[in-house]
Coordinates of C-alpha atoms in Angstrom, one line a residue:
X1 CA -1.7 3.6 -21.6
X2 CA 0.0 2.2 -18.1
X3 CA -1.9 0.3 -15.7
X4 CA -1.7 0.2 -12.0
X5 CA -3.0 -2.2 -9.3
X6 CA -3.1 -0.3 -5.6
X7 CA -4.4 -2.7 -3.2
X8 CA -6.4 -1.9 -0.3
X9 CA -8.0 0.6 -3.0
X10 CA -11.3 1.3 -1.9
X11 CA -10.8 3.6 1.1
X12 CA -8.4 5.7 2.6
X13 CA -5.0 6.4 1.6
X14 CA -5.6 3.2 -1.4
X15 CA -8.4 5.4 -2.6
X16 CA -6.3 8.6 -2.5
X17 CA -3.6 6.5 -4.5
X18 CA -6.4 5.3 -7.2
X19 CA -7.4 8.9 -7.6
X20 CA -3.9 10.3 -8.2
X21 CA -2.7 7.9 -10.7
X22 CA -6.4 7.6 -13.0
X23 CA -5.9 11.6 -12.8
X24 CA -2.8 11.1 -14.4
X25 CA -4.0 9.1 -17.3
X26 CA -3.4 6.0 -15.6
X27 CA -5.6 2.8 -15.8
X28 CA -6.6 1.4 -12.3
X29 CA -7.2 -2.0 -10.5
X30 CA -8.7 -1.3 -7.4
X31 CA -8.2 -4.2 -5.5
X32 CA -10.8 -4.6 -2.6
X33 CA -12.5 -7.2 0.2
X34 CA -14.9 -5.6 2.1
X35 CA -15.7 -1.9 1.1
X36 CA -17.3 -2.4 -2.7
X37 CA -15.7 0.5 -4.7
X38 CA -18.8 0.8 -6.9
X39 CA -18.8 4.9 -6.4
X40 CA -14.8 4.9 -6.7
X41 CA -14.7 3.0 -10.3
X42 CA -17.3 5.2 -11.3
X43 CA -14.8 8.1 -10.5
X44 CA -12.0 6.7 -12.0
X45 CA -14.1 5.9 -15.3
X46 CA -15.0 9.7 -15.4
X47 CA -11.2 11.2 -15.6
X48 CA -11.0 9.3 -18.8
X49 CA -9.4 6.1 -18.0
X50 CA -10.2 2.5 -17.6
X51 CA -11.1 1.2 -13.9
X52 CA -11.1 -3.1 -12.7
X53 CA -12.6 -3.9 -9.2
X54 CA -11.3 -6.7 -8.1
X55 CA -12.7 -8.8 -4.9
X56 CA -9.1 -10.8 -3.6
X57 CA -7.7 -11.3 -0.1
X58 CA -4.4 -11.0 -0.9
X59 CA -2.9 -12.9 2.0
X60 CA -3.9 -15.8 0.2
X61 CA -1.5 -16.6 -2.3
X62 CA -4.1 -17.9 -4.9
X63 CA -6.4 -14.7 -4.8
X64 CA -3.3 -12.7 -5.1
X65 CA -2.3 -14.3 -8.7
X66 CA -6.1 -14.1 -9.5
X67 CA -5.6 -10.0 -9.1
X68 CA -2.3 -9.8 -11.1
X69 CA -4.1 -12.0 -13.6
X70 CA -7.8 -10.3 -13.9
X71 CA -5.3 -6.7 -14.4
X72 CA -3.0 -8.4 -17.5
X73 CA -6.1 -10.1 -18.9
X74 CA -8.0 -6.5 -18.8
X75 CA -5.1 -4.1 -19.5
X76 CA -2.3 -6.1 -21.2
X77 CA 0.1 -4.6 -19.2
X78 CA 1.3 -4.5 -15.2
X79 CA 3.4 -1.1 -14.8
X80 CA 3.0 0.2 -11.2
X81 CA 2.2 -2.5 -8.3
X82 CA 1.0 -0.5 -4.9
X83 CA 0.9 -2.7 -2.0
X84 CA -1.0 -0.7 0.2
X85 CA -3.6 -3.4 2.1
X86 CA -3.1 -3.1 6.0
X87 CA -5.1 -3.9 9.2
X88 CA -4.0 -3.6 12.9
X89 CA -4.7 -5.3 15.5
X90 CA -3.5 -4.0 18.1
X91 CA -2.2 -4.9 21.9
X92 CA 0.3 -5.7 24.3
X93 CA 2.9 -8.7 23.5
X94 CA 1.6 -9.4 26.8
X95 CA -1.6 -10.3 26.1
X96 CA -1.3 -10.6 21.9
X97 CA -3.2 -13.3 20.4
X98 CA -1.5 -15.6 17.9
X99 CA -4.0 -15.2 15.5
X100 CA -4.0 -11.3 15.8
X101 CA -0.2 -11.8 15.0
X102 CA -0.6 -13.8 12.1
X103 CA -3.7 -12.0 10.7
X104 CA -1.5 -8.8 10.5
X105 CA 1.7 -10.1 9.2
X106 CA -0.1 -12.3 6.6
X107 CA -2.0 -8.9 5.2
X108 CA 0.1 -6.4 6.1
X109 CA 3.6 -8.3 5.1
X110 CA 2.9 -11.9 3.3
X111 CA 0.3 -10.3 0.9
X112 CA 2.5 -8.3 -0.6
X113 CA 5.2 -10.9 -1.2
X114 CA 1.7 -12.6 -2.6
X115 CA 1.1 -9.8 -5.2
X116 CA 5.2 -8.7 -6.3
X117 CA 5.4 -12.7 -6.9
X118 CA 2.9 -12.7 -9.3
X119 CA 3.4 -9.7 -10.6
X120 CA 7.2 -9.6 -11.5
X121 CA 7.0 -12.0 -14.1
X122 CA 5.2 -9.8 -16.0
X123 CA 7.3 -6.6 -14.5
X124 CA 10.2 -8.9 -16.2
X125 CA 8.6 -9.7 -19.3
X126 CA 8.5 -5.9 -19.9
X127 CA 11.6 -5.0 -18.9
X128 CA 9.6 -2.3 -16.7
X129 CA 7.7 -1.4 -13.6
X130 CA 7.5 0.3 -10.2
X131 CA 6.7 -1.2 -7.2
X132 CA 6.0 0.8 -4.2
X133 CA 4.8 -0.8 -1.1
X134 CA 3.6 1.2 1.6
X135 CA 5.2 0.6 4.9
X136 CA 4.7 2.8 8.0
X137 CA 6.7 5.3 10.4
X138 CA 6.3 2.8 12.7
X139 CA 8.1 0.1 11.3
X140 CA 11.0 2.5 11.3
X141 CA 10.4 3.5 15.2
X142 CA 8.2 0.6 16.5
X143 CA 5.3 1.7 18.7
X144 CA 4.0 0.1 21.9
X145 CA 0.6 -2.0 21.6
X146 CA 2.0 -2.5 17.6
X147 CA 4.5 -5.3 17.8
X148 CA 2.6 -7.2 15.0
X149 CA 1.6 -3.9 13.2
X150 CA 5.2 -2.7 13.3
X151 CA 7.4 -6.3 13.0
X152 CA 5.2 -6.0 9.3
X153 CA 5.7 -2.8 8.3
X154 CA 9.4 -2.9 9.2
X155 CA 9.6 -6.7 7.0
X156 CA 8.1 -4.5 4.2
X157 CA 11.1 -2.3 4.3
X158 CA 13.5 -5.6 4.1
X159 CA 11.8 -7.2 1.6
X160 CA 11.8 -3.9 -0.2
X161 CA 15.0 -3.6 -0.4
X162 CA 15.8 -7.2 -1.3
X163 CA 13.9 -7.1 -4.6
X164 CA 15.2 -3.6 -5.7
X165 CA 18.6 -5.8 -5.9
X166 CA 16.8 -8.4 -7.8
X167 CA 14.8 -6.9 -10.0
X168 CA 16.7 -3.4 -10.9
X169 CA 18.6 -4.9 -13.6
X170 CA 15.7 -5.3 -15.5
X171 CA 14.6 -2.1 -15.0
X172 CA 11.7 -2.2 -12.3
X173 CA 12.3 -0.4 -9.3
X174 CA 11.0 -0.6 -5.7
X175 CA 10.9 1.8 -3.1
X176 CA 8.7 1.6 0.2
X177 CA 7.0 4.9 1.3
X178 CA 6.3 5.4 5.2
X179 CA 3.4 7.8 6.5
X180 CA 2.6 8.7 9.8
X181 CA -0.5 9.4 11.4
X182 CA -3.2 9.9 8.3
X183 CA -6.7 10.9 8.4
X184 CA -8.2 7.2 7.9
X185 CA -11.0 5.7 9.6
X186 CA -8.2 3.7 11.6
X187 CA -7.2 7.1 13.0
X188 CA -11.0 8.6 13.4
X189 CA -11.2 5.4 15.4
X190 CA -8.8 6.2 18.3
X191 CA -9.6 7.9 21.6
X192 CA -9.5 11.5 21.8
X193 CA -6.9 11.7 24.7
X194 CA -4.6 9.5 22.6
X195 CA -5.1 11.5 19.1
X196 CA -3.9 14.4 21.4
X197 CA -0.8 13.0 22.7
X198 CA -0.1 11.6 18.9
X199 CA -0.3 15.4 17.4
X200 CA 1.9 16.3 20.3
X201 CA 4.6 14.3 19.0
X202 CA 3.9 15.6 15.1
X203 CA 6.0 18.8 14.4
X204 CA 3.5 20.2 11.9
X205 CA 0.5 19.5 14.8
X206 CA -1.6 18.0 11.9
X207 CA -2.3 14.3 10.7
X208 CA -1.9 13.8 7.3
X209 CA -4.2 14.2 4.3
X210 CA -4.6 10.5 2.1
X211 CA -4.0 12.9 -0.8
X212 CA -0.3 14.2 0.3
X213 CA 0.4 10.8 0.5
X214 CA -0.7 10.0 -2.4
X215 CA 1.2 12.6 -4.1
X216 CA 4.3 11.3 -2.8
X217 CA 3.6 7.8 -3.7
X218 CA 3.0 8.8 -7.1
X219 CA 6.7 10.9 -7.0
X220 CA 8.2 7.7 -6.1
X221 CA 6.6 5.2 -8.4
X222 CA 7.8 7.4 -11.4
X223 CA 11.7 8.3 -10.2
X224 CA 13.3 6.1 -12.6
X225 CA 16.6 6.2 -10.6
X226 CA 15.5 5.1 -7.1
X227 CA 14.9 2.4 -5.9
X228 CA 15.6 0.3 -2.6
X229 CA 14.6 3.8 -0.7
X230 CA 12.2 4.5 2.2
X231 CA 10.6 7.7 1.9
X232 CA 8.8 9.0 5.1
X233 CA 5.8 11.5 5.2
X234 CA 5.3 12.1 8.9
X235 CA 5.3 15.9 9.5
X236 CA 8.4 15.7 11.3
X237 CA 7.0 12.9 13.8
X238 CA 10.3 10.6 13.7

């Protein structure tokens, strides 16, 4: 049986992702910091498969080998890596804090470098896996009041593509998939008059469902012969 480790599981799209791949016979590590996925393992346990909470702040490079380790020393085996873990925090270059900056590219950016460094070793070792890290429309666009949000999610795509080259030969791939606007609590969050002007600019006048995007990710993880790509899921927003 395959394992995967999605962090940033407990909510959200990460949750969505956990769901899709334990529904597919998958094994999960639900990698967490704040929101306890007590309910969520308990979910995951009941379609059959086996399900690892693990507490790590991946932006430290430490924690992040503690997660890849807990999930060999529990499963055996590494085979899909989703780097999904993202905050925002969000204002004008103007007025942007350095630590608000940092924060955002150490999570958003630096903690997945964290996790795929610890983790390809065993990727290698196998001769196998699929990484998929989950980047952002806006990395692709930019967005004003985002310049640390998107400078990450755009370094996601580089970095993406830099390890497809050096890890495809083993047979791991790595793709990066980019949504747009999602129903998440970090869209419930925002303004009504700026939700409207957002869905303006969305040809299919909806957000996104955490589930269609998990769908996708799944797709990608499992298409042996890509790798290097960035797959958007946007409703026709870029």
């Amino acid at each position: 049986m395959k394992t995967a480790i999605v962090t940033g599981g407990a909510k959200g799209i990460g949750r969505a992702i956990a769901l899709k791949f334990a529904s597919s016979g998958v094994n999960m590590v639900v990698n967490y910091l704040s929101t306890d996925p007590k309910e969520l393992v308990a979910e995951i346990e009941a379609l059959g498969v086996g399900a690892l909470a693990v507490k790590a702040d991946i932006s430290d490079f430490a924690q992040a080998e503690e997660l890849i380790n807990q999930a060999k020393e529990k499963f055996g085996t590494v085979d899909y890596l989703i780097n999904n873990a993202g905050i925002t925090r969000d204002g004008l270059i103007l007025k942007m804090k350095e630590a608000d900056f940092d924060a955002v590219v150490d999570t958003n950016l630096k903690g997945a470098f964290n996790t795929i460094r610890h983790a390809s070793p065993v990727m290698l070792k196998q001769k196998s896996g699929a990484i998929v890290n989950i980047s952002s429309v806006v990395g692709i666009t930019g967005n004003g009041g985002q310049a640390n949000y998107s400078a990450a999610k755009a370094g996601l795509i580089g970095l993406t593509k830099s390890i497809a080259k050096e890890l495809g030969s083993r047979g791991i791939t790595a793709n990066c998939v980019a949504p747009g606007f999602i129903e998440t609590d970090m869209t419930d969050s925002l303004p009504e008059a700026v939700k409207k002007q957002i869905l303006e600019s969305v040809s299919l006048r909806r957000y996104g469902k955490p589930e269609e995007v998990a769908d996708l990710v799944y797709f990608v993880a499992n298409c042996a012969y890509m790798t290097g790509q960035v797959v958007t899921i946007d409703g026709g927003m870029a």
